[in-house]
């Protein structure tokens, strides 16, 4: 049985709706979830991201039916380096179209885009728990380069407040000690004749 032909095209204003539709399918399947702060991302957010000047998307169609997309952004791995880099932010292929060369065709479009924009490197963001995605990118020659760790801004502020030089206790420890002192003082007042 011959593989269906895969056609790749760059997303324009009309194609953004197709990406949103595929993105909703990926979200419903649990492959793409909320952002790191736990907020649900809307179609408007996806369209706004696609409209950014440093973001490009490509759609894959098989037999005139959209079956996948890739979102790419311009980036540099090191701001002190002259070599350009593009990053694959998201790659999705519908389960029924997997193992038919769709993802490879999308990555071919990414490689061509990188060449045309003078990027020497292509990076990708892959969830650490995504075994299939990690295997796919490893087969294409991608190797681990950095570990990107994330935290919320509020958590960072809390941790920084507790690590002030010369400070003896973190903010959480101070609050626990204050509460304990209040409880002890209240017990002493009740126990006094």
PDB file of N, CA and C in Angstrom, residues 7-92:
ATOM      1  N   UNK A   7       1.524  17.128   1.667  1.00  0.00           N
ATOM      2  CA  UNK A   7       1.773  18.467   1.155  1.00  0.00           C
ATOM      3  C   UNK A   7       1.970  19.388   2.350  1.00  0.00           C
ATOM      4  N   UNK A   8       3.047  20.168   2.324  1.00  0.00           N
ATOM      5  CA  UNK A   8       3.353  21.103   3.403  1.00  0.00           C
ATOM      6  C   UNK A   8       3.166  22.509   2.877  1.00  0.00           C
ATOM      7  N   UNK A   9       2.500  23.344   3.652  1.00  0.00           N
ATOM      8  CA  UNK A   9       2.390  24.762   3.275  1.00  0.00           C
ATOM      9  C   UNK A   9       2.538  25.623   4.522  1.00  0.00           C
ATOM     10  N   UNK A  10       3.069  26.801   4.296  1.00  0.00           N
ATOM     11  CA  UNK A  10       3.262  27.752   5.387  1.00  0.00           C
ATOM     12  C   UNK A  10       1.911  28.341   5.771  1.00  0.00           C
ATOM     13  N   UNK A  11       1.714  28.560   7.056  1.00  0.00           N
ATOM     14  CA  UNK A  11       0.446  29.086   7.565  1.00  0.00           C
ATOM     15  C   UNK A  11       0.350  30.568   7.257  1.00  0.00           C
ATOM     16  N   UNK A  12      -0.789  30.955   6.713  1.00  0.00           N
ATOM     17  CA  UNK A  12      -1.108  32.361   6.539  1.00  0.00           C
ATOM     18  C   UNK A  12      -2.324  32.647   7.420  1.00  0.00           C
ATOM     19  N   UNK A  13      -3.017  33.744   7.175  1.00  0.00           N
ATOM     20  CA  UNK A  13      -4.165  34.090   8.025  1.00  0.00           C
ATOM     21  C   UNK A  13      -5.247  33.020   7.987  1.00  0.00           C
ATOM     22  N   UNK A  14      -5.456  32.396   6.833  1.00  0.00           N
ATOM     23  CA  UNK A  14      -6.466  31.344   6.716  1.00  0.00           C
ATOM     24  C   UNK A  14      -5.999  30.077   7.434  1.00  0.00           C
ATOM     25  N   UNK A  15      -4.741  29.731   7.319  1.00  0.00           N
ATOM     26  CA  UNK A  15      -4.213  28.513   7.909  1.00  0.00           C
ATOM     27  C   UNK A  15      -4.195  28.512   9.421  1.00  0.00           C
ATOM     28  N   UNK A  16      -4.265  29.691  10.030  1.00  0.00           N
ATOM     29  CA  UNK A  16      -4.282  29.757  11.495  1.00  0.00           C
ATOM     30  C   UNK A  16      -5.463  29.020  12.081  1.00  0.00           C
ATOM     31  N   UNK A  17      -6.607  29.065  11.403  1.00  0.00           N
ATOM     32  CA  UNK A  17      -7.786  28.350  11.878  1.00  0.00           C
ATOM     33  C   UNK A  17      -7.566  26.842  11.838  1.00  0.00           C
ATOM     34  N   UNK A  18      -6.841  26.374  10.820  1.00  0.00           N
ATOM     35  CA  UNK A  18      -6.543  24.947  10.706  1.00  0.00           C
ATOM     36  C   UNK A  18      -5.635  24.515  11.848  1.00  0.00           C
ATOM     37  N   UNK A  19      -4.631  25.340  12.166  1.00  0.00           N
ATOM     38  CA  UNK A  19      -3.738  25.024  13.288  1.00  0.00           C
ATOM     39  C   UNK A  19      -4.544  24.970  14.580  1.00  0.00           C
ATOM     40  N   UNK A  20      -5.454  25.921  14.773  1.00  0.00           N
ATOM     41  CA  UNK A  20      -6.287  25.924  15.984  1.00  0.00           C
ATOM     42  C   UNK A  20      -7.113  24.647  16.087  1.00  0.00           C
ATOM     43  N   UNK A  21      -7.677  24.204  14.965  1.00  0.00           N
ATOM     44  CA  UNK A  21      -8.485  22.984  14.973  1.00  0.00           C
ATOM     45  C   UNK A  21      -7.635  21.766  15.355  1.00  0.00           C
ATOM     46  N   UNK A  22      -6.455  21.637  14.745  1.00  0.00           N
ATOM     47  CA  UNK A  22      -5.558  20.536  15.086  1.00  0.00           C
ATOM     48  C   UNK A  22      -5.067  20.650  16.522  1.00  0.00           C
ATOM     49  N   UNK A  23      -4.811  21.888  16.961  1.00  0.00           N
ATOM     50  CA  UNK A  23      -4.345  22.112  18.326  1.00  0.00           C
ATOM     51  C   UNK A  23      -5.415  21.683  19.335  1.00  0.00           C
ATOM     52  N   UNK A  24      -6.693  21.971  19.034  1.00  0.00           N
ATOM     53  CA  UNK A  24      -7.788  21.538  19.916  1.00  0.00           C
ATOM     54  C   UNK A  24      -7.836  20.012  19.995  1.00  0.00           C
ATOM     55  N   UNK A  25      -7.646  19.334  18.862  1.00  0.00           N
ATOM     56  CA  UNK A  25      -7.636  17.866  18.868  1.00  0.00           C
ATOM     57  C   UNK A  25      -6.499  17.338  19.735  1.00  0.00           C
ATOM     58  N   UNK A  26      -5.339  17.965  19.622  1.00  0.00           N
ATOM     59  CA  UNK A  26      -4.185  17.546  20.428  1.00  0.00           C
ATOM     60  C   UNK A  26      -4.461  17.772  21.908  1.00  0.00           C
ATOM     61  N   UNK A  27      -5.087  18.904  22.229  1.00  0.00           N
ATOM     62  CA  UNK A  27      -5.408  19.206  23.629  1.00  0.00           C
ATOM     63  C   UNK A  27      -6.417  18.211  24.175  1.00  0.00           C
ATOM     64  N   UNK A  28      -7.463  17.897  23.382  1.00  0.00           N
ATOM     65  CA  UNK A  28      -8.483  16.945  23.822  1.00  0.00           C
ATOM     66  C   UNK A  28      -7.891  15.551  24.037  1.00  0.00           C
ATOM     67  N   UNK A  29      -6.884  15.204  23.243  1.00  0.00           N
ATOM     68  CA  UNK A  29      -6.222  13.907  23.384  1.00  0.00           C
ATOM     69  C   UNK A  29      -5.220  13.899  24.542  1.00  0.00           C
ATOM     70  N   UNK A  30      -5.022  15.063  25.161  1.00  0.00           N
ATOM     71  CA  UNK A  30      -4.100  15.151  26.291  1.00  0.00           C
ATOM     72  C   UNK A  30      -2.648  15.303  25.887  1.00  0.00           C
ATOM     73  N   UNK A  31      -2.387  15.536  24.606  1.00  0.00           N
ATOM     74  CA  UNK A  31      -1.007  15.699  24.156  1.00  0.00           C
ATOM     75  C   UNK A  31      -0.497  17.112  24.375  1.00  0.00           C
ATOM     76  N   UNK A  32      -1.413  18.056  24.451  1.00  0.00           N
ATOM     77  CA  UNK A  32      -1.066  19.445  24.725  1.00  0.00           C
ATOM     78  C   UNK A  32      -2.031  19.908  25.794  1.00  0.00           C
ATOM     79  N   UNK A  33      -1.522  20.477  26.866  1.00  0.00           N
ATOM     80  CA  UNK A  33      -2.409  20.859  27.958  1.00  0.00           C
ATOM     81  C   UNK A  33      -2.388  22.342  28.226  1.00  0.00           C
ATOM     82  N   UNK A  34      -2.583  22.658  29.474  1.00  0.00           N
ATOM     83  CA  UNK A  34      -2.557  24.047  29.911  1.00  0.00           C
ATOM     84  C   UNK A  34      -1.118  24.536  29.912  1.00  0.00           C
ATOM     85  N   UNK A  35      -0.945  25.836  30.031  1.00  0.00           N
ATOM     86  CA  UNK A  35       0.418  26.364  30.120  1.00  0.00           C
ATOM     87  C   UNK A  35       0.987  26.031  31.490  1.00  0.00           C
ATOM     88  N   UNK A  36       2.198  26.449  31.750  1.00  0.00           N
ATOM     89  CA  UNK A  36       2.873  26.072  32.995  1.00  0.00           C
ATOM     90  C   UNK A  36       2.230  26.652  34.233  1.00  0.00           C
ATOM     91  N   UNK A  37       1.449  27.698  34.095  1.00  0.00           N
ATOM     92  CA  UNK A  37       0.768  28.271  35.245  1.00  0.00           C
ATOM     93  C   UNK A  37      -0.594  27.612  35.461  1.00  0.00           C
ATOM     94  N   UNK A  38      -0.941  26.620  34.626  1.00  0.00           N
ATOM     95  CA  UNK A  38      -2.183  25.902  34.799  1.00  0.00           C
ATOM     96  C   UNK A  38      -3.373  26.545  34.097  1.00  0.00           C
ATOM     97  N   UNK A  39      -3.140  27.609  33.343  1.00  0.00           N
ATOM     98  CA  UNK A  39      -4.233  28.271  32.635  1.00  0.00           C
ATOM     99  C   UNK A  39      -4.513  27.543  31.334  1.00  0.00           C
ATOM    100  N   UNK A  40      -5.786  27.491  30.972  1.00  0.00           N
ATOM    101  CA  UNK A  40      -6.145  26.945  29.662  1.00  0.00           C
ATOM    102  C   UNK A  40      -5.816  27.984  28.607  1.00  0.00           C
ATOM    103  N   UNK A  41      -5.295  27.540  27.490  1.00  0.00           N
ATOM    104  CA  UNK A  41      -4.933  28.436  26.397  1.00  0.00           C
ATOM    105  C   UNK A  41      -6.087  28.410  25.397  1.00  0.00           C
ATOM    106  N   UNK A  42      -6.473  29.571  24.916  1.00  0.00           N
ATOM    107  CA  UNK A  42      -7.605  29.673  24.002  1.00  0.00           C
ATOM    108  C   UNK A  42      -7.123  29.720  22.551  1.00  0.00           C
ATOM    109  N   UNK A  43      -8.097  29.580  21.624  1.00  0.00           N
ATOM    110  CA  UNK A  43      -7.779  29.723  20.201  1.00  0.00           C
ATOM    111  C   UNK A  43      -7.204  31.103  19.916  1.00  0.00           C
ATOM    112  N   UNK A  44      -7.742  32.123  20.597  1.00  0.00           N
ATOM    113  CA  UNK A  44      -7.232  33.487  20.398  1.00  0.00           C
ATOM    114  C   UNK A  44      -5.755  33.581  20.778  1.00  0.00           C
ATOM    115  N   UNK A  45      -5.368  32.887  21.843  1.00  0.00           N
ATOM    116  CA  UNK A  45      -3.959  32.884  22.248  1.00  0.00           C
ATOM    117  C   UNK A  45      -3.088  32.213  21.195  1.00  0.00           C
ATOM    118  N   UNK A  46      -3.595  31.130  20.622  1.00  0.00           N
ATOM    119  CA  UNK A  46      -2.844  30.425  19.577  1.00  0.00           C
ATOM    120  C   UNK A  46      -2.689  31.328  18.354  1.00  0.00           C
ATOM    121  N   UNK A  47      -3.784  31.966  17.936  1.00  0.00           N
ATOM    122  CA  UNK A  47      -3.721  32.864  16.769  1.00  0.00           C
ATOM    123  C   UNK A  47      -2.793  34.043  17.029  1.00  0.00           C
ATOM    124  N   UNK A  48      -2.814  34.582  18.255  1.00  0.00           N
ATOM    125  CA  UNK A  48      -1.918  35.693  18.603  1.00  0.00           C
ATOM    126  C   UNK A  48      -0.459  35.238  18.543  1.00  0.00           C
ATOM    127  N   UNK A  49      -0.187  34.024  19.001  1.00  0.00           N
ATOM    128  CA  UNK A  49       1.184  33.498  18.952  1.00  0.00           C
ATOM    129  C   UNK A  49       1.637  33.319  17.508  1.00  0.00           C
ATOM    130  N   UNK A  50       0.735  32.836  16.657  1.00  0.00           N
ATOM    131  CA  UNK A  50       1.091  32.632  15.250  1.00  0.00           C
ATOM    132  C   UNK A  50       1.302  33.948  14.519  1.00  0.00           C
ATOM    133  N   UNK A  51       0.719  35.029  15.034  1.00  0.00           N
ATOM    134  CA  UNK A  51       0.848  36.339  14.384  1.00  0.00           C
ATOM    135  C   UNK A  51       2.148  37.055  14.760  1.00  0.00           C
ATOM    136  N   UNK A  52       2.895  36.530  15.726  1.00  0.00           N
ATOM    137  CA  UNK A  52       4.150  37.174  16.127  1.00  0.00           C
ATOM    138  C   UNK A  52       5.141  37.140  14.961  1.00  0.00           C
ATOM    139  N   UNK A  53       5.944  38.190  14.825  1.00  0.00           N
ATOM    140  CA  UNK A  53       6.885  38.231  13.698  1.00  0.00           C
ATOM    141  C   UNK A  53       7.979  37.168  13.764  1.00  0.00           C
ATOM    142  N   UNK A  54       8.285  36.642  14.943  1.00  0.00           N
ATOM    143  CA  UNK A  54       9.346  35.643  15.064  1.00  0.00           C
ATOM    144  C   UNK A  54       8.814  34.212  15.086  1.00  0.00           C
ATOM    145  N   UNK A  55       7.521  34.037  14.782  1.00  0.00           N
ATOM    146  CA  UNK A  55       6.903  32.715  14.816  1.00  0.00           C
ATOM    147  C   UNK A  55       6.350  32.355  13.440  1.00  0.00           C
ATOM    148  N   UNK A  56       6.610  31.121  13.033  1.00  0.00           N
ATOM    149  CA  UNK A  56       6.145  30.610  11.745  1.00  0.00           C
ATOM    150  C   UNK A  56       5.538  29.232  11.999  1.00  0.00           C
ATOM    151  N   UNK A  57       4.502  28.907  11.241  1.00  0.00           N
ATOM    152  CA  UNK A  57       3.902  27.578  11.352  1.00  0.00           C
ATOM    153  C   UNK A  57       3.728  26.989   9.960  1.00  0.00           C
ATOM    154  N   UNK A  58       3.787  25.664   9.909  1.00  0.00           N
ATOM    155  CA  UNK A  58       3.562  24.921   8.674  1.00  0.00           C
ATOM    156  C   UNK A  58       2.492  23.876   8.941  1.00  0.00           C
ATOM    157  N   UNK A  59       1.636  23.645   7.941  1.00  0.00           N
ATOM    158  CA  UNK A  59       0.574  22.651   8.039  1.00  0.00           C
ATOM    159  C   UNK A  59       0.894  21.525   7.068  1.00  0.00           C
ATOM    160  N   UNK A  60       0.658  20.292   7.517  1.00  0.00           N
ATOM    161  CA  UNK A  60       0.799  19.125   6.658  1.00  0.00           C
ATOM    162  C   UNK A  60      -0.586  18.624   6.301  1.00  0.00           C
ATOM    163  N   UNK A  61      -0.788  18.365   5.009  1.00  0.00           N
ATOM    164  CA  UNK A  61      -2.058  17.803   4.545  1.00  0.00           C
ATOM    165  C   UNK A  61      -1.779  16.507   3.820  1.00  0.00           C
ATOM    166  N   UNK A  62      -2.633  15.549   4.059  1.00  0.00           N
ATOM    167  CA  UNK A  62      -2.558  14.268   3.376  1.00  0.00           C
ATOM    168  C   UNK A  62      -3.886  14.065   2.656  1.00  0.00           C
ATOM    169  N   UNK A  63      -3.845  13.899   1.355  1.00  0.00           N
ATOM    170  CA  UNK A  63      -5.064  13.790   0.544  1.00  0.00           C
ATOM    171  C   UNK A  63      -5.999  14.970   0.809  1.00  0.00           C
ATOM    172  N   UNK A  64      -5.440  16.171   0.857  1.00  0.00           N
ATOM    173  CA  UNK A  64      -6.152  17.443   1.045  1.00  0.00           C
ATOM    174  C   UNK A  64      -6.788  17.596   2.418  1.00  0.00           C
ATOM    175  N   UNK A  65      -6.439  16.728   3.376  1.00  0.00           N
ATOM    176  CA  UNK A  65      -6.952  16.829   4.737  1.00  0.00           C
ATOM    177  C   UNK A  65      -5.818  17.218   5.665  1.00  0.00           C
ATOM    178  N   UNK A  66      -5.953  18.315   6.437  1.00  0.00           N
ATOM    179  CA  UNK A  66      -4.898  18.691   7.383  1.00  0.00           C
ATOM    180  C   UNK A  66      -4.704  17.609   8.448  1.00  0.00           C
ATOM    181  N   UNK A  67      -3.457  17.171   8.608  1.00  0.00           N
ATOM    182  CA  UNK A  67      -3.179  16.094   9.558  1.00  0.00           C
ATOM    183  C   UNK A  67      -2.080  16.441  10.563  1.00  0.00           C
ATOM    184  N   UNK A  68      -1.450  17.606  10.437  1.00  0.00           N
ATOM    185  CA  UNK A  68      -0.395  17.948  11.378  1.00  0.00           C
ATOM    186  C   UNK A  68       0.103  19.360  11.177  1.00  0.00           C
ATOM    187  N   UNK A  69       0.864  19.818  12.151  1.00  0.00           N
ATOM    188  CA  UNK A  69       1.449  21.152  12.061  1.00  0.00           C
ATOM    189  C   UNK A  69       2.734  21.198  12.873  1.00  0.00           C
ATOM    190  N   UNK A  70       3.537  22.188  12.567  1.00  0.00           N
ATOM    191  CA  UNK A  70       4.736  22.473  13.344  1.00  0.00           C
ATOM    192  C   UNK A  70       4.797  23.985  13.527  1.00  0.00           C
ATOM    193  N   UNK A  71       5.176  24.416  14.725  1.00  0.00           N
ATOM    194  CA  UNK A  71       5.347  25.835  15.031  1.00  0.00           C
ATOM    195  C   UNK A  71       6.816  26.061  15.324  1.00  0.00           C
ATOM    196  N   UNK A  72       7.391  27.053  14.646  1.00  0.00           N
ATOM    197  CA  UNK A  72       8.823  27.338  14.733  1.00  0.00           C
ATOM    198  C   UNK A  72       9.011  28.793  15.141  1.00  0.00           C
ATOM    199  N   UNK A  73      10.010  29.048  15.973  1.00  0.00           N
ATOM    200  CA  UNK A  73      10.338  30.436  16.323  1.00  0.00           C
ATOM    201  C   UNK A  73      11.819  30.673  16.111  1.00  0.00           C
ATOM    202  N   UNK A  74      12.155  31.920  15.845  1.00  0.00           N
ATOM    203  CA  UNK A  74      13.557  32.300  15.740  1.00  0.00           C
ATOM    204  C   UNK A  74      14.115  32.414  17.149  1.00  0.00           C
ATOM    205  N   UNK A  75      15.271  31.848  17.363  1.00  0.00           N
ATOM    206  CA  UNK A  75      15.887  31.923  18.687  1.00  0.00           C
ATOM    207  C   UNK A  75      17.401  31.822  18.532  1.00  0.00           C
ATOM    208  N   UNK A  76      18.086  32.108  19.564  1.00  0.00           N
ATOM    209  CA  UNK A  76      19.510  31.815  19.630  1.00  0.00           C
ATOM    210  C   UNK A  76      19.742  31.081  20.934  1.00  0.00           C
ATOM    211  N   UNK A  77      20.583  30.073  20.891  1.00  0.00           N
ATOM    212  CA  UNK A  77      20.862  29.318  22.105  1.00  0.00           C
ATOM    213  C   UNK A  77      21.760  30.094  23.055  1.00  0.00           C
ATOM    214  N   UNK A  78      22.537  31.010  22.492  1.00  0.00           N
ATOM    215  CA  UNK A  78      23.455  31.790  23.301  1.00  0.00           C
ATOM    216  C   UNK A  78      23.454  33.212  22.751  1.00  0.00           C
ATOM    217  N   UNK A  79      23.081  34.212  23.548  1.00  0.00           N
ATOM    218  CA  UNK A  79      23.027  35.579  23.030  1.00  0.00           C
ATOM    219  C   UNK A  79      24.392  36.131  22.628  1.00  0.00           C
ATOM    220  N   UNK A  80      25.466  35.487  23.031  1.00  0.00           N
ATOM    221  CA  UNK A  80      26.805  35.956  22.694  1.00  0.00           C
ATOM    222  C   UNK A  80      27.355  35.262  21.454  1.00  0.00           C
ATOM    223  N   UNK A  81      26.525  34.456  20.797  1.00  0.00           N
ATOM    224  CA  UNK A  81      26.954  33.718  19.625  1.00  0.00           C
ATOM    225  C   UNK A  81      26.399  34.367  18.360  1.00  0.00           C
ATOM    226  N   UNK A  82      27.152  34.262  17.279  1.00  0.00           N
ATOM    227  CA  UNK A  82      26.693  34.794  16.003  1.00  0.00           C
ATOM    228  C   UNK A  82      25.873  33.784  15.206  1.00  0.00           C
ATOM    229  N   UNK A  83      25.897  32.523  15.608  1.00  0.00           N
ATOM    230  CA  UNK A  83      25.168  31.515  14.839  1.00  0.00           C
ATOM    231  C   UNK A  83      23.688  31.563  15.186  1.00  0.00           C
ATOM    232  N   UNK A  84      22.874  31.570  14.129  1.00  0.00           N
ATOM    233  CA  UNK A  84      21.432  31.636  14.310  1.00  0.00           C
ATOM    234  C   UNK A  84      20.848  30.276  14.618  1.00  0.00           C
ATOM    235  N   UNK A  85      19.638  30.289  15.151  1.00  0.00           N
ATOM    236  CA  UNK A  85      18.969  29.058  15.518  1.00  0.00           C
ATOM    237  C   UNK A  85      17.466  29.259  15.395  1.00  0.00           C
ATOM    238  N   UNK A  86      16.775  28.231  14.955  1.00  0.00           N
ATOM    239  CA  UNK A  86      15.315  28.222  15.005  1.00  0.00           C
ATOM    240  C   UNK A  86      14.905  27.093  15.942  1.00  0.00           C
ATOM    241  N   UNK A  87      13.797  27.286  16.626  1.00  0.00           N
ATOM    242  CA  UNK A  87      13.335  26.300  17.597  1.00  0.00           C
ATOM    243  C   UNK A  87      11.986  25.748  17.181  1.00  0.00           C
ATOM    244  N   UNK A  88      11.862  24.433  17.205  1.00  0.00           N
ATOM    245  CA  UNK A  88      10.584  23.771  16.988  1.00  0.00           C
ATOM    246  C   UNK A  88       9.858  23.832  18.331  1.00  0.00           C
ATOM    247  N   UNK A  89       8.870  24.689  18.401  1.00  0.00           N
ATOM    248  CA  UNK A  89       8.135  24.881  19.655  1.00  0.00           C
ATOM    249  C   UNK A  89       7.084  23.799  19.866  1.00  0.00           C
ATOM    250  N   UNK A  90       6.456  23.374  18.766  1.00  0.00           N
ATOM    251  CA  UNK A  90       5.418  22.363  18.880  1.00  0.00           C
ATOM    252  C   UNK A  90       5.290  21.623  17.555  1.00  0.00           C
ATOM    253  N   UNK A  91       5.195  20.316  17.641  1.00  0.00           N
ATOM    254  CA  UNK A  91       5.007  19.460  16.478  1.00  0.00           C
ATOM    255  C   UNK A  91       3.888  18.499  16.819  1.00  0.00           C
ATOM    256  N   UNK A  92       2.875  18.449  15.968  1.00  0.00           N
ATOM    257  CA  UNK A  92       1.754  17.549  16.217  1.00  0.00           C
ATOM    258  C   UNK A  92       1.323  16.908  14.914  1.00  0.00           C
TER     259      UNK A  92
END
